Short mmCIF file of C-alpha atoms in Angstrom, two decimals:
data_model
loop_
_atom_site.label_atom_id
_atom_site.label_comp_id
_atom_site.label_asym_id
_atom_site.label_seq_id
_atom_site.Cartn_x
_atom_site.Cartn_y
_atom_site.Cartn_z
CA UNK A 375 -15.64 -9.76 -18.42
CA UNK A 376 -12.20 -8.06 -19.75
CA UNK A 377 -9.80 -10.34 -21.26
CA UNK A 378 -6.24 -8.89 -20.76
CA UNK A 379 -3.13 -10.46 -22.53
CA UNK A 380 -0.30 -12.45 -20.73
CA UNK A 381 3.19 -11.58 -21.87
CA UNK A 382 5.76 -13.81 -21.20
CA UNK A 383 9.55 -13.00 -20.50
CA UNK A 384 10.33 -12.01 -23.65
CA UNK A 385 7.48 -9.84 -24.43
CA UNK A 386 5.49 -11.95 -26.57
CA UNK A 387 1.85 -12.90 -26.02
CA UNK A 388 1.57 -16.20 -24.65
CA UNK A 389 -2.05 -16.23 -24.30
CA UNK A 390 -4.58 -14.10 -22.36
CA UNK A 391 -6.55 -14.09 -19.02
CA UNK A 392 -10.24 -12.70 -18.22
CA UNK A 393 -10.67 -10.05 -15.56
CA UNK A 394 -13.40 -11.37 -13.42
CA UNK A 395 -16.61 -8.05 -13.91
CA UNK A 396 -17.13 -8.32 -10.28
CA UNK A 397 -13.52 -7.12 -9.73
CA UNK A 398 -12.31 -5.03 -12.57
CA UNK A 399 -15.35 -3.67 -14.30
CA UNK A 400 -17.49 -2.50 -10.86
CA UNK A 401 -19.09 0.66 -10.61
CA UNK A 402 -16.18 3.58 -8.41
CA UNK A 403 -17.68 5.32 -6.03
CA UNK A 404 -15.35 8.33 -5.41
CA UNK A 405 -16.71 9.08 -1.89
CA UNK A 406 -16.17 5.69 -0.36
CA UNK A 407 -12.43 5.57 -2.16
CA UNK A 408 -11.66 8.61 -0.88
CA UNK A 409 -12.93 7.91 2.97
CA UNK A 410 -10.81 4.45 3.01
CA UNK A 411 -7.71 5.95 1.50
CA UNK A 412 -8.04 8.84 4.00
CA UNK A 413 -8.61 5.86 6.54
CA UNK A 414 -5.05 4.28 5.47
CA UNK A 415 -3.09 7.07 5.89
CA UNK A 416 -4.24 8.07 9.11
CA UNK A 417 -3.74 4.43 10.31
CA UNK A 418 0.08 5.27 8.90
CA UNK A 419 0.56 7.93 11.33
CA UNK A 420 2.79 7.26 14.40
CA UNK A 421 0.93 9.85 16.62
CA UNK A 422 3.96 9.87 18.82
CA UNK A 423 4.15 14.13 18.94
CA UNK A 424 4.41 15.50 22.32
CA UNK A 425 4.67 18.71 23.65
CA UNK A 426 5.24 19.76 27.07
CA UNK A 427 3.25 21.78 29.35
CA UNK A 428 4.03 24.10 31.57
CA UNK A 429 4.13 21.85 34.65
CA UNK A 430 6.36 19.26 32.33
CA UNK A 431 8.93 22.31 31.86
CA UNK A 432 11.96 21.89 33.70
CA UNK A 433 12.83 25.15 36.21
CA UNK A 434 10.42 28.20 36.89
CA UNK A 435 10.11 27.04 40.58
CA UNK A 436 10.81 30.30 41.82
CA UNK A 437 8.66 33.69 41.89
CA UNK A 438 10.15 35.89 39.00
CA UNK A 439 9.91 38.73 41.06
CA UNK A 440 7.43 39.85 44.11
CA UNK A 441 3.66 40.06 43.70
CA UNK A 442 3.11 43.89 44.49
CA UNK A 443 5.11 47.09 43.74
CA UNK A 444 6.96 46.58 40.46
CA UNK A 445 4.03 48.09 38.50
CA UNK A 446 4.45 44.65 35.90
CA UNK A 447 1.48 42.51 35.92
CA UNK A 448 1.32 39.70 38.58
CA UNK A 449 3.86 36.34 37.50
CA UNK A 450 4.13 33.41 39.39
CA UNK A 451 6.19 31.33 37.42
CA UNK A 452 8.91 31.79 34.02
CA UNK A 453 7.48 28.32 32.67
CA UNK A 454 4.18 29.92 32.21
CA UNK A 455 3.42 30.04 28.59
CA UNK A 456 3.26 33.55 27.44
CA UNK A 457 7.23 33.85 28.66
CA UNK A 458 10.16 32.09 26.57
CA UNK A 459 10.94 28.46 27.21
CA UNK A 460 7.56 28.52 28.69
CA UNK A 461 5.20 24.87 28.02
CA UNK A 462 2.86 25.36 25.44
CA UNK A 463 -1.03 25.53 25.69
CA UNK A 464 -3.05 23.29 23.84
CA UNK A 465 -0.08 21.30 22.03
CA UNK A 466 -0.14 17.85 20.94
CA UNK A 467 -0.36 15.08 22.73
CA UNK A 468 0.46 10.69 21.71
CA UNK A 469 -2.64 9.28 20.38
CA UNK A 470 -4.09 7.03 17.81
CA UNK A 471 -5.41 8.45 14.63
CA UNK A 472 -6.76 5.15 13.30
CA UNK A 473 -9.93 5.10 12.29
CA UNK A 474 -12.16 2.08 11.79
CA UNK A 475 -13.10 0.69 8.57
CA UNK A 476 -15.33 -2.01 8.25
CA UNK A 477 -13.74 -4.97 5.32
CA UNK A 478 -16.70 -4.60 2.83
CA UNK A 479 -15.95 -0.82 2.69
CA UNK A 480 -12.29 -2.02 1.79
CA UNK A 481 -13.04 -4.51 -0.67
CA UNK A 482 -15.81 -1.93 -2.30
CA UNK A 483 -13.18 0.75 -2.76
CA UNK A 484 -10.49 -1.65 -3.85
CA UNK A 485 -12.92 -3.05 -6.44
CA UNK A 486 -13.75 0.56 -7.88
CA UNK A 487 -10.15 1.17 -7.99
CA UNK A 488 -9.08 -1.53 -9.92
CA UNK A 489 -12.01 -1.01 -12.25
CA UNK A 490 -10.75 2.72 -12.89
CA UNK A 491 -7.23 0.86 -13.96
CA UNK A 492 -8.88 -1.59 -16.12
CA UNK A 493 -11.12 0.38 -18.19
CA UNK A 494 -8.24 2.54 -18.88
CA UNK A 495 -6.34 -0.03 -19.81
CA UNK A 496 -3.55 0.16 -17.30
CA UNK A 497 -4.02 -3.24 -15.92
CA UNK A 498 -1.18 -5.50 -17.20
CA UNK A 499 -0.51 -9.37 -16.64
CA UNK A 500 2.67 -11.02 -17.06
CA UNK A 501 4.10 -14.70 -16.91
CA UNK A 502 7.23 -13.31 -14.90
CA UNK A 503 10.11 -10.48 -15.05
CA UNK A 504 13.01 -13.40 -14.82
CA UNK A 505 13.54 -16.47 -16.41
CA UNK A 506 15.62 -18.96 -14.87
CA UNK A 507 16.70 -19.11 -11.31
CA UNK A 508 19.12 -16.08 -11.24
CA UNK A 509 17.49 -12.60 -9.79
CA UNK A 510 18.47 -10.25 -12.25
CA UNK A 511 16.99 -6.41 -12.20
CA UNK A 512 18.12 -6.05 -15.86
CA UNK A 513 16.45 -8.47 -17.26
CA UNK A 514 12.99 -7.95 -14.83
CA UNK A 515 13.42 -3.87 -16.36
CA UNK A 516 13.98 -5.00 -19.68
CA UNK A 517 10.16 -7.57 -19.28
CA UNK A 518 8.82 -4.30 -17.82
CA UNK A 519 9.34 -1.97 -20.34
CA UNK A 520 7.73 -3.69 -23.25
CA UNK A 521 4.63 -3.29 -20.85
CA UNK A 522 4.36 -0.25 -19.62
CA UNK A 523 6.34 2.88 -19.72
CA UNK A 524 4.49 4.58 -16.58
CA UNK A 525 6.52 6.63 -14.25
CA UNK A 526 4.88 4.37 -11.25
CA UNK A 527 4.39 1.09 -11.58
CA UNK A 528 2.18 -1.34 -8.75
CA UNK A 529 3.80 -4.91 -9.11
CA UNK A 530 1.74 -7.85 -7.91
CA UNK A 531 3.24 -10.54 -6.70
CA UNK A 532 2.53 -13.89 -5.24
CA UNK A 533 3.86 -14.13 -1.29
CA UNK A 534 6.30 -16.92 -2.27
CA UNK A 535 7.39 -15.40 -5.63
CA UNK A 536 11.47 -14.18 -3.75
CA UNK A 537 12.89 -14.44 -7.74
CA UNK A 538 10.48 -11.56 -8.98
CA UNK A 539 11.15 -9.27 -6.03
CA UNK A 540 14.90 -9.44 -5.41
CA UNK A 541 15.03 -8.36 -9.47
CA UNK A 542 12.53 -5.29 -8.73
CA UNK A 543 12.98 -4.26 -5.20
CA UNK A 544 15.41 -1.68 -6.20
CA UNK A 545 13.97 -0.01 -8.62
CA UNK A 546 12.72 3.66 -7.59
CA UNK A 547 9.81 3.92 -9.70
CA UNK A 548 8.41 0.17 -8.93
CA UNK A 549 6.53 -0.49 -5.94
CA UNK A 550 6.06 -4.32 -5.12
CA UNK A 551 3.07 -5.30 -3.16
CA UNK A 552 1.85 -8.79 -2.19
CA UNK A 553 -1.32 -10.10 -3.91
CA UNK A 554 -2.78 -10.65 -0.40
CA UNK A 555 -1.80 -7.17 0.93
CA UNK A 556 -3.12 -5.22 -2.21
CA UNK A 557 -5.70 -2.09 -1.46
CA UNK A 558 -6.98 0.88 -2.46
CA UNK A 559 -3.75 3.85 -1.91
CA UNK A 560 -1.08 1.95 -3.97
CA UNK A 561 -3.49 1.46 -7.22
CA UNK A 562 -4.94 4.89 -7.14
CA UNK A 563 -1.14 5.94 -6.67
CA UNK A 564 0.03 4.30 -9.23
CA UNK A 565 -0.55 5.05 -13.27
CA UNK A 566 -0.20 1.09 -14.09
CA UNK A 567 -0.66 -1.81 -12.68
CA UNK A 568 1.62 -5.28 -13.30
CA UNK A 569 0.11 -8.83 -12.24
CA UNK A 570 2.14 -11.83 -12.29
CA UNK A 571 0.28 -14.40 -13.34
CA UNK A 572 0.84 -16.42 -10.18
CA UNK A 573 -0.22 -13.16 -8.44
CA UNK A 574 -3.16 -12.70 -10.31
CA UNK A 575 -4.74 -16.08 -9.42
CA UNK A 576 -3.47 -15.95 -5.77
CA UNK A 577 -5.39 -12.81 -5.62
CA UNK A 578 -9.05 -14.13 -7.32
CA UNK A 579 -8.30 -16.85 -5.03
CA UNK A 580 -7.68 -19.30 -8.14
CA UNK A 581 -5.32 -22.28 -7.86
CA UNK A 582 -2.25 -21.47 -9.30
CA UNK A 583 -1.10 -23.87 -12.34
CA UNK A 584 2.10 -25.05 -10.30
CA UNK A 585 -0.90 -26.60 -7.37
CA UNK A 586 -2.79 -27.87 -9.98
CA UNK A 587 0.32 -29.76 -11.18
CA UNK A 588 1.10 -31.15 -7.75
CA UNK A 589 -1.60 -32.68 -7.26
CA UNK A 590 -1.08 -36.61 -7.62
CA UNK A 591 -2.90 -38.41 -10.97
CA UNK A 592 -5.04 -40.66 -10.53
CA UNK A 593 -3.19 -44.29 -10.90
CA UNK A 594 -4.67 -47.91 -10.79
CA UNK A 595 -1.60 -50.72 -9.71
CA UNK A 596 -1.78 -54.17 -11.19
CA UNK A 597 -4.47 -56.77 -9.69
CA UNK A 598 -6.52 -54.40 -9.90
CA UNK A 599 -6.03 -52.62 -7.48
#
């Protein structure tokens, strides 16, 4: 089990967090990364390309000229596709590139992926980029920088963490992801990758400390009760 430091705000250590060895030190299997990532970006594609053929050509009703005695090879229409503005043979058509991906192949790759990040090192955890209540990109940049330098950057956050991703969402070489929508593309794309805390336990499926604060003490009233 790797045990990665949490930074707070201002960059200081405020204490530390294990990586759980099922998750961050598994075994990458460049194959099965490779097939789901290829999987993802097919799924991406609109497949909305069309071409037309030549009976969807507008015009070319008529005989170009007459079958016999012109010494030119036989034509029976201008829309065929050997003349200009012609349809096209063989072009594409709408469809669905998808391809189907069973979950455990997902989770594998995502595991391996994360593991790559962690036993390089490039597997950060923070407290948060803001402090206060205030968005403030500045001040989330300014967090960022004393952990990584990277030119791309995965942030993790929580779904209901709004603070954290008004401050970041404009910043070119950050991409924000949920902690629910994470996968295998955005970590190999990316040379670091930035947990929140909150994100980090959302995403082990821990309860967050803010849950674990809500929930009621026990209380005994007078009489015994």
């Amino acid at each position: 089990m790797t045990t990665v430091d949490v930074l707070s705000v201002e960059g200081t250590k405020s204490g530390s967090v294990e990586l759980p060895a099922d998750i961050f030190d598994a075994q990458a299997n460049i194959a099965l990364m490779h097939q789901v990532v290829v999987a993802q970006l097919a799924a991406a594609r609109q497949g909305t390309h069309k071409t037309k053929t030549r009976g969807e050509v507008s015009g070319g009703g008529k005989k170009p000229y007459k079958q016999k005695g012109t010494g030119r090879a036989r034509q029976g229409s201008t829309r065929a596709p050997q003349f200009a503005g012609g349809g096209v043979v063989h072009g594409p058509v709408p469809r669905d590139y998808s391809q189907r991906t069973p979950k455990k192949m997902k989770a594998a790759a995502l595991r391996g992926a994360l593991s790559d990040r962690a036993r390089a090192g490039q597997v950060h955890v923070v407290e948060a980029f803001v402090s206060g209540e205030k968005p403030s990109t500045k001040a989330a940049l300014a967090t960022l920088a004393k952990l990584t330098d990277a030119r791309r950057v995965l942030v993790v956050l929580s779904g209901t963490d709004e603070l954290n991703w008004v401050s970041l969402r404009n910043e070119p070489r950050v991409h924000l992801i949920e902690a629910g929508q994470l996968n295998t593309y955005d970590v190999l794309v990316a040379d670091d990758v930035v947990f929140t805390k909150e994100a980090l336990d959302e995403f082990l499926g821990l309860p967050t400390e803010v849950g674990r604060a809500a929930e009621p003490a026990e209380t005994t009233e007078e009489g015994g009760k």
